Coordinates of C-alpha atoms and ligand atoms in Angstrom, one line a residue:
M26 CA 33.4 -9.3 8.7
A27 CA 31.7 -6.0 9.8
E28 CA 30.3 -5.5 13.3
I29 CA 26.6 -5.5 13.1
T30 CA 25.5 -2.5 15.2
N31 CA 21.8 -1.0 15.6
K32 CA 22.9 1.3 12.8
S33 CA 23.5 -1.2 10.3
P34 CA 21.5 -1.4 7.2
L35 CA 18.6 -4.0 7.4
L36 CA 19.9 -6.6 5.4
D37 CA 17.9 -10.4 5.4
T38 CA 19.5 -13.3 5.0
L39 CA 19.3 -13.4 1.0
G40 CA 21.2 -9.8 0.9
R41 CA 17.8 -7.9 0.5
T42 CA 18.5 -4.4 1.9
H43 CA 15.3 -2.9 3.6
T44 CA 15.0 0.6 3.2
S45 CA 11.1 1.3 2.9
L46 CA 8.4 1.0 5.7
R47 CA 4.6 0.9 5.0
I48 CA 2.8 2.7 8.1
S49 CA -0.8 1.5 8.9
V50 CA -2.6 4.3 10.5
T51 CA -6.0 3.2 11.2
D52 CA -7.5 -0.1 10.4
R53 CA -11.0 1.5 10.0
C54 CA -12.4 2.8 6.5
N55 CA -15.2 4.3 4.9
I56 CA -16.1 2.0 2.5
R57 CA -16.1 -2.1 2.1
C58 CA -13.9 -3.1 -1.1
F59 CA -14.8 -7.0 -1.0
Y60 CA -11.0 -7.6 -2.0
C61 CA -10.1 -6.3 1.4
M62 CA -12.8 -6.1 4.3
P63 CA -16.1 -7.9 5.3
N64 CA -19.2 -5.9 4.1
E65 CA -20.8 -5.8 7.8
N66 CA -19.9 -6.6 11.5
V67 CA -16.3 -5.6 10.7
R68 CA -14.5 -5.9 14.0
F69 CA -12.1 -3.1 14.6
R70 CA -9.2 -2.8 16.9
P71 CA -10.3 -0.2 19.7
R72 CA -8.5 2.8 19.8
H73 CA -6.2 2.1 22.9
E74 CA -4.6 -0.6 21.0
I75 CA -3.5 2.0 18.0
L76 CA -0.5 3.1 18.0
T77 CA -0.1 7.0 18.7
F78 CA 1.7 9.4 16.5
E79 CA 4.2 9.8 19.1
E80 CA 4.8 5.9 19.3
I81 CA 5.0 5.6 15.4
E82 CA 7.5 8.8 15.1
R83 CA 9.7 6.9 17.7
F84 CA 9.7 3.7 15.5
V85 CA 10.3 5.6 12.2
R86 CA 13.3 7.6 14.3
V87 CA 14.6 4.0 15.1
V88 CA 14.4 2.2 11.7
S89 CA 15.4 5.6 10.0
Q90 CA 19.0 4.8 11.4
M91 CA 19.0 1.6 10.0
G92 CA 18.8 2.6 6.7
V93 CA 14.7 3.4 6.0
H94 CA 14.7 6.4 4.0
R95 CA 10.9 6.2 2.3
L96 CA 7.9 5.8 3.9
R97 CA 4.3 5.1 2.8
L98 CA 1.2 5.6 4.9
T99 CA -1.6 3.5 4.8
G100 CA -4.5 1.7 6.2
G101 CA -7.7 1.0 6.3
E102 CA -8.3 3.8 4.8
P103 CA -5.5 6.6 6.0
L104 CA -7.6 9.8 5.6
V105 CA -10.1 8.8 8.2
R106 CA -7.7 8.9 11.1
A107 CA -8.2 12.0 13.2
D108 CA -5.6 14.7 12.8
L109 CA -3.4 12.7 10.2
P110 CA -1.7 15.8 8.8
R111 CA -0.2 16.2 12.2
L112 CA 1.9 12.8 11.8
V113 CA 2.7 13.6 8.3
E114 CA 4.5 17.3 9.7
K115 CA 6.4 14.7 12.6
L116 CA 7.3 12.3 9.9
A117 CA 8.2 14.7 7.3
R118 CA 10.5 16.5 9.9
L119 CA 12.4 13.4 10.7
P120 CA 16.6 13.2 9.7
G121 CA 17.0 10.6 6.7
I122 CA 13.4 10.5 5.4
D123 CA 13.4 11.6 1.9
D124 CA 10.2 9.9 0.9
L125 CA 7.3 10.3 2.3
A126 CA 3.9 9.1 0.7
L127 CA 0.5 8.0 1.3
T128 CA -2.3 5.8 -0.5
T129 CA -6.1 6.6 -0.2
N130 CA -9.1 5.4 -1.4
G131 CA -9.4 9.4 -2.3
I132 CA -12.9 10.3 -0.3
L133 CA -11.9 12.1 2.1
L134 CA -9.3 14.2 -0.4
P135 CA -11.6 17.3 -1.0
E136 CA -11.2 18.1 2.9
L137 CA -7.8 17.2 3.3
A138 CA -5.6 17.2 0.2
A139 CA -4.1 21.0 0.4
E140 CA -3.7 20.3 4.4
L141 CA -1.7 17.2 3.8
R142 CA 0.6 19.0 1.2
S143 CA 1.5 21.8 3.5
A144 CA 2.1 19.4 6.2
G145 CA 5.0 18.0 4.3
L146 CA 3.2 14.9 2.1
Q147 CA 5.4 14.4 -0.9
R148 CA 3.6 11.8 -3.1
L149 CA -0.2 10.7 -3.6
N150 CA -1.4 7.2 -4.5
I151 CA -5.5 7.3 -5.1
S152 CA -7.4 3.9 -5.3
L153 CA -9.4 4.2 -8.7
D154 CA -10.8 0.6 -10.2
T155 CA -13.9 2.2 -12.0
L156 CA -15.0 4.9 -13.5
R157 CA -18.5 3.8 -13.4
E158 CA -20.6 3.9 -10.3
D159 CA -22.1 0.6 -10.7
V160 CA -19.2 -1.1 -10.8
F161 CA -17.8 1.1 -7.6
Q162 CA -20.5 0.2 -5.4
K163 CA -20.1 -3.8 -6.8
I164 CA -16.7 -3.3 -5.3
S165 CA -16.5 -0.6 -2.3
R166 CA -20.6 -2.0 -1.4
R167 CA -20.8 1.6 -0.5
A168 CA -21.4 4.6 -2.8
G169 CA -18.9 7.2 -3.6
L170 CA -17.0 7.4 -7.0
D171 CA -18.2 11.0 -7.2
Q172 CA -16.1 11.5 -4.1
V173 CA -13.1 10.1 -5.2
L174 CA -13.3 11.8 -8.6
A175 CA -13.1 15.2 -6.7
G176 CA -10.7 13.9 -4.5
I177 CA -8.1 13.5 -7.6
A178 CA -9.2 16.8 -8.3
A179 CA -8.6 18.2 -4.9
A180 CA -5.1 16.5 -5.0
Q181 CA -4.2 18.0 -8.4
D182 CA -5.1 21.9 -7.6
A183 CA -3.4 21.1 -4.2
G184 CA -0.2 20.9 -6.4
F185 CA 0.2 17.3 -5.6
Q186 CA 2.9 16.2 -8.6
R187 CA 3.2 12.9 -10.4
I188 CA -0.3 11.2 -8.5
R189 CA -0.7 7.8 -9.2
L190 CA -3.8 5.8 -9.8
N191 CA -3.7 2.5 -8.4
A192 CA -6.4 0.0 -10.0
V193 CA -6.9 -3.6 -8.7
A194 CA -7.3 -5.9 -11.6
I195 CA -10.4 -8.7 -11.3
H196 CA -10.9 -11.3 -13.9
G197 CA -14.9 -10.9 -14.9
L198 CA -15.4 -7.6 -13.2
T199 CA -12.7 -5.0 -14.3
E200 CA -11.7 -6.2 -17.8
D201 CA -14.1 -3.1 -19.2
E202 CA -12.5 -0.5 -17.1
I203 CA -9.3 -0.9 -18.3
I204 CA -9.3 1.8 -21.1
P205 CA -11.7 4.2 -19.8
L206 CA -9.1 4.3 -16.9
A207 CA -6.1 4.3 -19.1
R208 CA -8.0 7.8 -21.0
F209 CA -8.7 9.0 -18.0
A210 CA -5.2 9.2 -16.6
R211 CA -3.9 9.9 -19.8
E212 CA -5.9 13.4 -20.3
R213 CA -5.2 14.2 -16.8
G214 CA -1.5 13.5 -16.8
L215 CA -1.7 10.7 -14.0
E216 CA 0.3 7.6 -14.0
L217 CA -2.1 4.4 -14.0
R218 CA -0.8 1.2 -12.4
F219 CA -3.0 -2.0 -12.4
I220 CA -2.3 -4.3 -9.6
E221 CA -3.4 -8.3 -9.6
Y222 CA -5.7 -9.1 -7.1
M223 CA -4.2 -10.8 -4.4
P224 CA -5.4 -13.6 -1.6
L225 CA -6.2 -11.1 1.3
D226 CA -9.5 -10.4 1.0
A227 CA -11.3 -10.5 4.7
E228 CA -14.3 -12.8 3.2
K229 CA -11.7 -15.6 1.6
H230 CA -13.4 -15.8 -1.5
W231 CA -10.2 -15.2 -3.5
Q232 CA -9.2 -17.9 -6.3
S233 CA -6.4 -18.3 -8.7
T234 CA -9.2 -17.3 -11.4
D235 CA -10.1 -14.0 -10.0
V236 CA -6.8 -12.4 -11.4
L237 CA -6.7 -10.4 -14.2
D238 CA -3.2 -10.9 -14.9
G239 CA -0.9 -8.3 -15.9
E240 CA -0.2 -9.9 -19.5
A241 CA -3.7 -9.8 -20.4
I242 CA -4.1 -5.8 -19.3
R243 CA -0.8 -5.3 -21.4
R244 CA -2.4 -7.1 -24.5
T245 CA -5.9 -5.1 -24.0
L246 CA -4.0 -1.9 -24.0
E247 CA -1.9 -2.4 -26.7
A248 CA -4.8 -3.2 -28.8
E249 CA -6.0 0.3 -28.4
F250 CA -3.4 2.4 -28.0
G251 CA -0.3 0.8 -29.7
P252 CA 2.9 -0.9 -28.4
L253 CA 3.8 -0.3 -24.9
V254 CA 7.1 0.7 -24.6
P255 CA 9.3 -0.8 -21.5
V256 CA 10.7 1.8 -19.2
G257 CA 13.7 1.2 -17.0
R258 CA 12.7 0.5 -13.4
S259 CA 13.7 3.9 -11.3
H260 CA 14.6 1.9 -8.4
P261 CA 15.4 -2.4 -8.5
S262 CA 12.7 -3.0 -5.6
Q263 CA 9.7 -1.2 -7.4
P264 CA 7.1 -3.8 -8.2
A265 CA 5.8 -2.2 -11.1
S266 CA 6.6 -2.7 -14.7
D267 CA 6.3 0.5 -16.5
F268 CA 5.7 1.6 -20.0
E269 CA 5.3 4.4 -22.3
Y270 CA 2.5 4.7 -24.8
A271 CA 3.9 5.0 -28.4
D272 CA 2.3 8.2 -28.8
G273 CA 4.4 9.7 -25.6
A274 CA 1.3 10.7 -23.7
G275 CA 1.5 9.2 -20.5
R276 CA 2.7 6.2 -18.9
V277 CA 1.1 2.9 -17.6
G278 CA 2.1 0.1 -14.7
L279 CA 1.6 -3.4 -14.2
I280 CA 2.1 -4.7 -10.7
S281 CA 1.9 -8.6 -11.2
P282 CA 2.4 -9.8 -7.5
V283 CA 0.8 -13.4 -8.6
S284 CA 1.8 -13.9 -12.0
Q285 CA 5.0 -12.4 -11.9
P286 CA 6.3 -12.3 -8.0
F287 CA 8.9 -9.5 -7.5
C288 CA 10.1 -11.1 -4.1
S289 CA 13.7 -11.1 -4.9
A290 CA 14.1 -7.6 -4.9
C291 CA 11.8 -6.7 -2.1
D292 CA 12.9 -3.7 0.3
R293 CA 9.7 -3.3 2.5
L294 CA 8.9 -3.6 6.0
R295 CA 5.4 -2.9 7.9
L296 CA 4.1 -1.7 10.8
T297 CA 0.3 -2.6 11.4
A298 CA -1.9 0.3 12.8
E299 CA -1.7 -1.6 16.4
G300 CA 2.1 -2.0 16.5
Q301 CA 3.3 -5.3 15.2
V302 CA 6.1 -5.5 12.5
R303 CA 5.9 -7.5 9.5
N304 CA 8.6 -8.4 7.2
C305 CA 6.1 -9.2 3.9
L306 CA 1.9 -8.8 3.5
F307 CA 1.9 -12.7 3.3
S308 CA 4.2 -13.3 6.4
T309 CA 2.4 -15.6 9.0
A310 CA 4.3 -14.4 11.9
E311 CA 4.5 -10.7 13.7
W312 CA 7.0 -8.9 16.0
D313 CA 5.3 -6.9 18.7
A314 CA 6.5 -3.4 18.4
R315 CA 4.0 -1.9 20.4
A316 CA 5.0 -4.2 23.8
L317 CA 8.1 -2.2 23.6
L318 CA 7.2 1.0 22.8
R319 CA 4.8 0.7 25.5
G320 CA 7.1 -0.9 28.2
Y321 CA 10.6 0.0 29.2
A322 CA 12.6 -1.0 26.2
T323 CA 15.4 0.9 24.7
D324 CA 15.5 2.5 21.1
D325 CA 18.3 -0.8 20.9
D326 CA 15.9 -3.1 22.1
L327 CA 13.3 -1.8 19.1
A328 CA 16.3 -1.9 16.5
N329 CA 17.2 -5.6 17.4
L330 CA 13.0 -6.9 17.0
V331 CA 12.9 -4.8 13.9
R332 CA 16.3 -7.1 12.7
D333 CA 15.2 -10.2 13.9
C334 CA 11.9 -9.7 11.9
I335 CA 13.7 -9.4 9.0
Q336 CA 16.5 -11.9 9.4
K337 CA 13.5 -14.1 9.2
K338 CA 11.7 -13.0 6.0
A339 CA 10.8 -16.0 3.4
P340 CA 12.3 -16.1 0.2
A341 CA 9.1 -15.3 -1.4
H342 CA 5.4 -15.4 -1.0
G343 CA 4.7 -18.9 -2.4
I344 CA 0.9 -18.0 -4.0
G345 CA 0.7 -20.5 -6.1
T346 CA 2.8 -23.2 -4.9
T347 CA 1.5 -26.1 -2.2
N348 CA 3.5 -24.4 0.5
F349 CA 1.1 -21.1 0.4
V350 CA -0.5 -20.4 3.6
R351 CA -2.9 -17.3 3.8
P352 CA -2.3 -15.1 6.4
E353 CA -4.8 -14.8 8.9
R354 CA -5.1 -10.9 8.6
A355 CA -7.1 -9.3 5.9
M356 CA -5.7 -6.3 3.6
Y357 CA -7.3 -3.9 5.9
Q358 CA -5.4 -5.2 9.2
I359 CA -2.1 -5.2 7.5
G360 CA -2.0 -2.3 5.1
G361 CA -1.5 -2.5 1.5
Ligands
SAM418 N1 -7.9 2.6 1.7 C1 -6.5 3.2 1.1 C2 -7.0 2.6 -0.7 O1 -7.5 2.1 -0.8 O2 -6.2 3.3 -1.4 C3 -5.2 2.4 1.2 C4 -5.4 0.9 2.0 S1 -5.6 -0.3 0.8 C5 -5.6 -1.6 1.7 C6 -4.2 -0.4 -0.2 C7 -3.8 -0.5 -2.0 O3 -4.0 -2.0 -1.8 C8 -5.2 0.2 -2.5 O4 -4.9 0.3 -3.7 C9 -6.4 -1.5 -2.8 O5 -6.8 -1.1 -4.0 C10 -5.2 -2.3 -2.7 N2 -5.8 -3.5 -2.3 C11 -6.6 -4.1 -1.4 N3 -7.0 -5.3 -1.4 C12 -6.2 -5.9 -2.3 C13 -6.1 -7.2 -2.9 N4 -6.9 -7.9 -2.2 N5 -5.3 -7.4 -4.0 C14 -4.6 -6.3 -4.5 N6 -4.8 -5.2 -4.1 C15 -5.2 -4.9 -3.2
SF4_419 FE1 -11.1 0.7 2.2 FE2 -8.6 0.6 1.1 FE3 -9.5 -1.9 1.8 FE4 -11.1 -0.4 0.0 S1 -9.3 -1.1 0.0 S2 -12.0 -1.0 2.2 S3 -10.8 1.6 0.3 S4 -8.7 0.0 3.3

């Protein structure tokens, strides 16, 4: 057997190779989506607990030597982190990183889209669950739909290609949003993906009956636009099933972590804003990279920590099984 070094790929016990890292840059946010954050009295991490850009950069350097080549910045809302384009610039320059993306609620994009693009950000996902201000406020418990729409326009003006819209699908709340969102995306040449609501809401109200599943969304879309034609996955670990509309005008994707888990092809690891490494959104354990980054640890020590984390990755999240345990952290504290 080949010797494992700290440059060997991040392989887990099931043979899954980890090449993709989600980096949360903050747990703060400018809205309060019910499927993610509490509405009031949110206890954010104090500033000194949050990794600095230099600490994030060092972590990425170490994992990039183990084959991680795709990065996504997230949060909380990543655009509320001061000076974010400076981090983008640092990460874009790192050798071995060939994909640098960001997920945002879009509210601050009118101010930041152009700067992020010139800093080297390659791809943008913008969250948009509805085109109606009343539904937006029901979900995010704040006003802001107009700013999100302005943010989408700003991202297009800044020249981002293949902007993706992400819509969380919630039974009893967003059924009527499916067709308007699909039309909106088709008219603007944007990709749209519907994501099933997962049990990661801070207030722990999630029930399996709240999930509007991918199959139901597909039926709704087909009733309006005709048969959806499956498109092959661009990458085996891609969580979405993508489809082309029968008339060829655009694509739509369904991400179904609850009804059709894709854990067996997972290639992702995560770094929380305060420097904990996680091998799954639903992991109940974490590995403390910040302690190493702020101690006298070597890059090899960091690499060993990440390798240990990946070695302990569970086969699947287990939502819907009797063994499922919700993680203590909510979505905004992990990084979606
Ligand atoms: N604030 C940014 C945003 O909203 O795009 C980035 C962080 S957010 C946690 C990342 C993505 O996770 C968003 O698309 C959001 O809609 C989605 N999300 C949050 N909570 C979720 C949940 N409980 N189930 C499914 N998706 C969720
Ligand atoms: Fe903020 Fe994104 Fe969570 Fe909504 S989903 S509360 S925008 S972090």
